[in-house]
XYZ file of C-alpha atoms in Angstrom:
340
model
C 225.491 23.409 128.117
C 229.001 24.549 129.019
C 228.638 22.902 132.415
C 227.763 19.594 130.750
C 230.858 19.796 128.567
C 232.986 20.598 131.610
C 231.442 17.724 133.534
C 232.201 15.287 130.724
C 235.915 15.968 131.150
C 235.938 14.371 134.598
C 235.076 11.017 136.071
C 232.432 10.960 138.759
C 233.658 9.661 142.103
C 231.258 7.744 144.334
C 232.335 7.256 147.943
C 230.089 4.827 149.785
C 230.327 4.364 153.547
C 228.789 1.687 155.761
C 229.492 1.728 159.471
C 229.787 -1.603 161.244
C 229.929 -2.344 164.958
C 233.640 -1.578 165.363
C 234.816 -0.703 161.864
C 233.839 1.154 158.695
C 233.543 -0.164 155.153
C 234.400 2.249 152.344
C 233.824 1.483 148.682
C 234.971 3.988 146.063
C 233.970 3.853 142.435
C 235.232 6.040 139.581
C 232.606 6.259 136.902
C 232.631 7.665 133.366
C 230.057 7.742 130.596
C 231.435 4.375 129.489
C 230.973 2.774 132.895
C 233.185 1.880 135.872
C 236.769 3.043 135.394
C 238.176 1.948 138.756
C 236.969 0.784 142.159
C 238.489 0.118 145.555
C 237.348 -1.431 148.844
C 238.838 -0.751 152.274
C 237.788 -1.551 155.835
C 239.020 0.717 158.626
C 239.162 -0.270 162.302
C 237.208 2.763 163.429
C 233.637 4.031 163.380
C 234.772 7.660 163.210
C 236.860 8.861 160.245
C 240.538 8.838 161.147
C 243.533 10.119 159.191
C 243.884 6.879 157.202
C 240.256 6.881 156.142
C 240.295 10.566 155.209
C 243.515 10.101 153.249
C 242.030 7.112 151.397
C 238.867 8.984 150.455
C 240.600 12.224 149.507
C 243.050 10.353 147.279
C 240.058 9.788 144.987
C 237.925 12.885 145.523
C 240.822 15.249 144.739
C 240.875 13.839 141.200
C 237.467 15.262 140.299
C 235.162 18.093 141.363
C 232.251 15.696 140.803
C 232.287 13.442 143.836
C 229.463 12.196 146.026
C 229.615 10.914 149.595
C 226.877 8.416 150.444
C 226.207 6.789 153.816
C 223.900 3.972 154.841
C 221.712 5.154 157.705
C 222.738 3.224 160.820
C 220.557 5.207 163.205
C 219.013 3.281 166.079
C 215.661 5.061 165.852
C 214.353 4.619 162.333
C 211.701 2.649 160.547
C 209.103 2.496 157.797
C 205.329 2.799 157.815
C 202.724 1.555 155.306
C 201.345 4.933 154.219
C 202.344 8.309 152.802
C 199.250 10.020 154.167
C 200.477 12.597 156.709
C 197.187 12.442 158.536
C 197.515 8.680 158.806
C 201.139 8.516 160.013
C 200.364 9.426 163.670
C 198.135 6.351 163.846
C 201.323 4.270 163.649
C 204.029 6.364 165.323
C 204.709 9.744 166.916
C 207.082 11.235 164.346
C 207.224 14.760 165.743
C 211.021 14.549 166.199
C 211.725 12.555 163.041
C 212.496 13.302 159.422
C 210.112 11.494 157.085
C 210.195 10.687 153.388
C 207.553 9.169 151.158
C 208.787 6.364 148.919
C 207.152 5.978 145.519
C 203.896 7.429 146.875
C 203.351 4.146 148.733
C 205.088 4.103 152.095
C 207.123 6.298 154.427
C 210.535 5.819 155.990
C 211.800 7.920 158.872
C 214.785 8.635 161.126
C 215.141 10.603 164.323
C 216.423 14.095 163.406
C 219.143 14.152 166.041
C 220.623 10.945 164.623
C 220.746 12.429 161.121
C 222.535 15.475 162.518
C 225.004 13.168 164.257
C 225.794 11.473 160.936
C 226.517 14.904 159.437
C 228.755 15.701 162.356
C 230.719 12.438 162.129
C 231.451 12.935 158.429
C 231.795 16.715 158.358
C 235.441 16.402 157.202
C 234.264 15.645 153.672
C 230.510 16.253 153.943
C 227.586 13.960 153.167
C 225.471 14.099 150.023
C 223.137 11.140 150.543
C 221.985 9.121 153.521
C 220.092 6.057 152.389
C 217.598 4.177 154.515
C 218.184 0.419 154.858
C 214.505 -0.023 153.968
C 215.079 1.696 150.626
C 218.133 -0.494 150.050
C 216.078 -3.575 150.943
C 213.270 -2.600 148.559
C 215.725 -1.959 145.725
C 217.777 -5.078 146.415
C 214.661 -7.255 146.167
C 212.851 -5.163 143.570
C 212.327 -8.320 141.499
C 210.521 -9.979 144.419
C 208.485 -7.364 146.308
C 206.142 -6.970 143.329
C 205.031 -10.561 143.829
C 203.246 -12.469 146.551
C 203.496 -11.814 150.272
C 206.920 -12.341 151.849
C 209.141 -11.021 154.597
C 212.448 -9.422 153.601
C 215.406 -8.982 155.938
C 218.651 -7.032 155.576
C 221.114 -8.673 157.969
C 224.064 -6.580 159.155
C 226.422 -7.221 162.051
C 224.611 -4.832 164.427
C 221.146 -4.493 162.897
C 218.424 -6.464 161.181
C 215.969 -4.435 159.087
C 212.830 -6.332 158.145
C 209.894 -5.471 155.934
C 206.800 -7.336 154.806
C 205.768 -6.623 151.221
C 202.915 -7.850 149.053
C 202.505 -6.636 145.459
C 204.925 -3.738 146.172
C 202.784 -2.671 149.122
C 204.578 -2.355 152.453
C 202.564 -3.982 155.224
C 205.004 -3.801 158.139
C 208.609 -2.893 158.937
C 210.998 -2.783 161.893
C 214.643 -1.842 162.426
C 216.088 -4.188 165.052
C 219.211 -3.499 167.105
C 221.253 -6.626 167.803
C 222.741 -5.061 170.934
C 219.724 -3.478 172.581
C 216.805 -5.436 171.130
C 213.661 -3.368 171.348
C 215.130 -0.697 173.640
C 215.203 1.825 170.795
C 211.426 1.628 170.574
C 211.170 3.072 174.076
C 212.803 6.365 173.076
C 210.108 9.029 173.002
C 210.048 11.330 170.016
C 209.863 14.929 171.183
C 207.070 17.281 170.168
C 209.300 20.325 169.793
C 210.495 19.564 166.269
C 208.309 19.953 163.189
C 208.324 17.062 160.734
C 209.711 18.049 157.343
C 208.299 16.837 154.062
C 211.729 16.252 152.540
C 215.093 15.145 153.803
C 218.274 16.725 152.503
C 221.918 17.371 153.206
C 223.989 19.948 151.412
C 227.135 18.884 149.592
C 229.383 20.770 151.992
C 229.953 19.635 155.564
C 228.043 21.524 158.249
C 229.354 22.447 161.679
C 226.777 21.115 164.136
C 228.415 22.122 167.398
C 226.317 25.249 167.962
C 223.573 24.509 165.501
C 219.955 25.258 166.325
C 217.624 22.502 165.139
C 215.062 24.903 163.691
C 217.739 26.742 161.715
C 219.187 23.503 160.474
C 215.960 22.078 159.059
C 216.502 23.939 155.775
C 219.779 22.098 155.226
C 217.861 18.838 154.983
C 215.727 19.828 152.010
C 217.612 17.908 149.302
C 218.616 14.873 151.346
C 217.720 11.439 150.063
C 215.382 12.670 147.355
C 214.620 9.166 146.181
C 210.854 9.030 146.066
C 210.918 9.063 142.248
C 213.577 6.390 141.832
C 211.163 3.917 140.287
C 210.612 6.378 137.441
C 214.281 6.178 136.544
C 215.783 3.438 134.464
C 216.189 0.231 136.482
C 219.673 -0.768 137.508
C 220.840 -4.048 136.101
C 221.038 -6.678 138.809
C 224.517 -7.777 139.836
C 225.176 -11.203 138.392
C 225.750 -12.606 141.876
C 222.383 -11.336 143.137
C 220.450 -14.498 142.381
C 217.949 -16.263 144.551
C 219.531 -19.132 146.401
C 217.680 -21.698 148.460
C 220.659 -23.302 150.107
C 222.527 -23.942 153.301
C 223.734 -20.314 153.099
C 227.374 -21.301 152.695
C 228.311 -24.955 152.334
C 231.606 -24.317 154.095
C 229.929 -22.875 157.193
C 230.858 -24.433 160.489
C 228.191 -26.866 161.711
C 226.247 -25.835 164.782
C 228.108 -28.142 167.119
C 231.413 -26.549 166.038
C 230.271 -22.926 166.028
C 231.966 -20.547 168.403
C 229.855 -19.353 171.319
C 229.837 -15.793 169.964
C 228.638 -16.845 166.516
C 225.987 -19.104 168.019
C 224.699 -16.364 170.327
C 224.505 -13.743 167.579
C 222.740 -16.020 165.106
C 220.257 -17.030 167.761
C 219.748 -13.388 168.736
C 219.051 -12.473 165.099
C 216.555 -15.314 164.910
C 214.910 -14.187 168.165
C 214.605 -10.605 166.927
C 212.999 -11.729 163.670
C 210.680 -14.091 165.539
C 209.612 -11.336 167.949
C 209.107 -8.882 165.109
C 206.881 -11.323 163.230
C 204.856 -11.750 166.422
C 204.450 -7.947 166.552
C 203.247 -7.993 162.966
C 200.634 -10.663 163.683
C 199.368 -9.174 166.939
C 199.440 -5.424 166.319
C 196.013 -4.371 165.080
C 197.463 -1.293 163.373
C 198.938 -3.480 160.642
C 197.303 -5.579 157.951
C 198.688 -8.927 159.021
C 198.719 -11.962 156.755
C 200.369 -15.324 157.207
C 204.040 -15.361 156.172
C 205.490 -18.432 154.503
C 208.629 -17.068 152.820
C 211.541 -14.966 154.005
C 214.183 -13.467 151.712
C 217.459 -12.543 153.401
C 219.917 -9.972 152.085
C 223.031 -11.254 153.803
C 225.574 -8.436 154.175
C 227.884 -10.205 156.642
C 227.999 -13.896 155.758
C 225.856 -15.362 158.536
C 226.224 -19.024 159.415
C 223.762 -21.741 158.414
C 222.340 -21.677 161.934
C 220.133 -18.655 161.244
C 218.536 -20.371 158.269
C 218.037 -23.554 160.268
C 216.381 -21.702 163.165
C 213.946 -19.979 160.818
C 213.125 -23.203 159.004
C 212.836 -25.522 162.002
C 211.335 -23.191 164.588
C 209.078 -21.045 162.377
C 208.550 -23.353 159.383
C 209.536 -20.609 156.932
C 210.905 -21.115 153.440
C 214.227 -19.283 153.567
C 215.934 -17.777 150.517
C 219.321 -16.091 150.751
C 220.976 -13.513 148.533
C 224.487 -12.340 149.310
C 224.744 -8.547 149.454
C 227.807 -6.386 148.864
C 226.263 -3.625 150.886
C 228.626 -0.775 149.972
C 228.226 -1.583 146.274
C 224.448 -1.513 146.760
C 224.705 1.949 148.324
C 226.717 3.005 145.276
C 223.960 1.740 142.971
C 221.406 3.788 144.908
C 223.586 6.877 144.458
C 223.891 6.369 140.720
C 220.189 5.793 140.372
C 219.522 8.913 142.421
C 221.644 10.871 139.933
C 219.921 9.272 136.959
C 222.979 7.346 135.764
């Protein structure tokens, strides 16, 4: 009781971090019982916290003992599988070197353990409380859609595209696609020397990983990303801008003939990755494949109209786009995790 009274005297501080290809987005939100008190966005030209980033974050966290550091998982080797049955998981992937987590008793998401440890190491200056899977973000972002008919959902970032096929809240297929290396990440073998943990967790305090033994460190992951019961919590209100849009993405986008070579190449590469992934879904007998007509895109970077045109003209898909403030979405996941 006394702790609750003490806690009510302070704002909660949510620090939300999303790493891009050559920079880092940081969104900070100060939150009281009455709602958002203050927020701030910054982008830093580094993928590793530097003095400016640390100073920016600590300028907020020093104001309250109740602060939470959340990171979007940008690991190369991660994914999601359409079951929570541990005996069934090996049918899809060898997860002996991965951390796994069951989502809503329906499907499993996973990340290579060494990549989770690397995230801890990168942010050990201020510690990490939550690492959220892009597949969880995708499911929450389109929670009003995945309960309906079959569709493919894609979270588009500058370096990655995370796709998932849902029907009536059931995950049928998912892939995490690297814009730089394509399918190379799939060729990384998951070692047999690490035991898969039931839960993922990271302690509030930073952990020195330099001389850390993996077996000893497994216990520090027990409370990480405990989000399997999120659906039982009160739903977050949708941002007003998160509305379905069937459009030319952005009317002011440069037409194809005027696009820069870099923009053209990246949009076409994203299209190619999605096209290849859909082919995997149709051909791989491990998955329950059904014909896809609609694709919903969570656009976190402001892609050009070319991507939409490729998907419509080459694959005959109905394309719907929803702009995503990705750091704000991570913040919403944190608040929901805490029951706010």
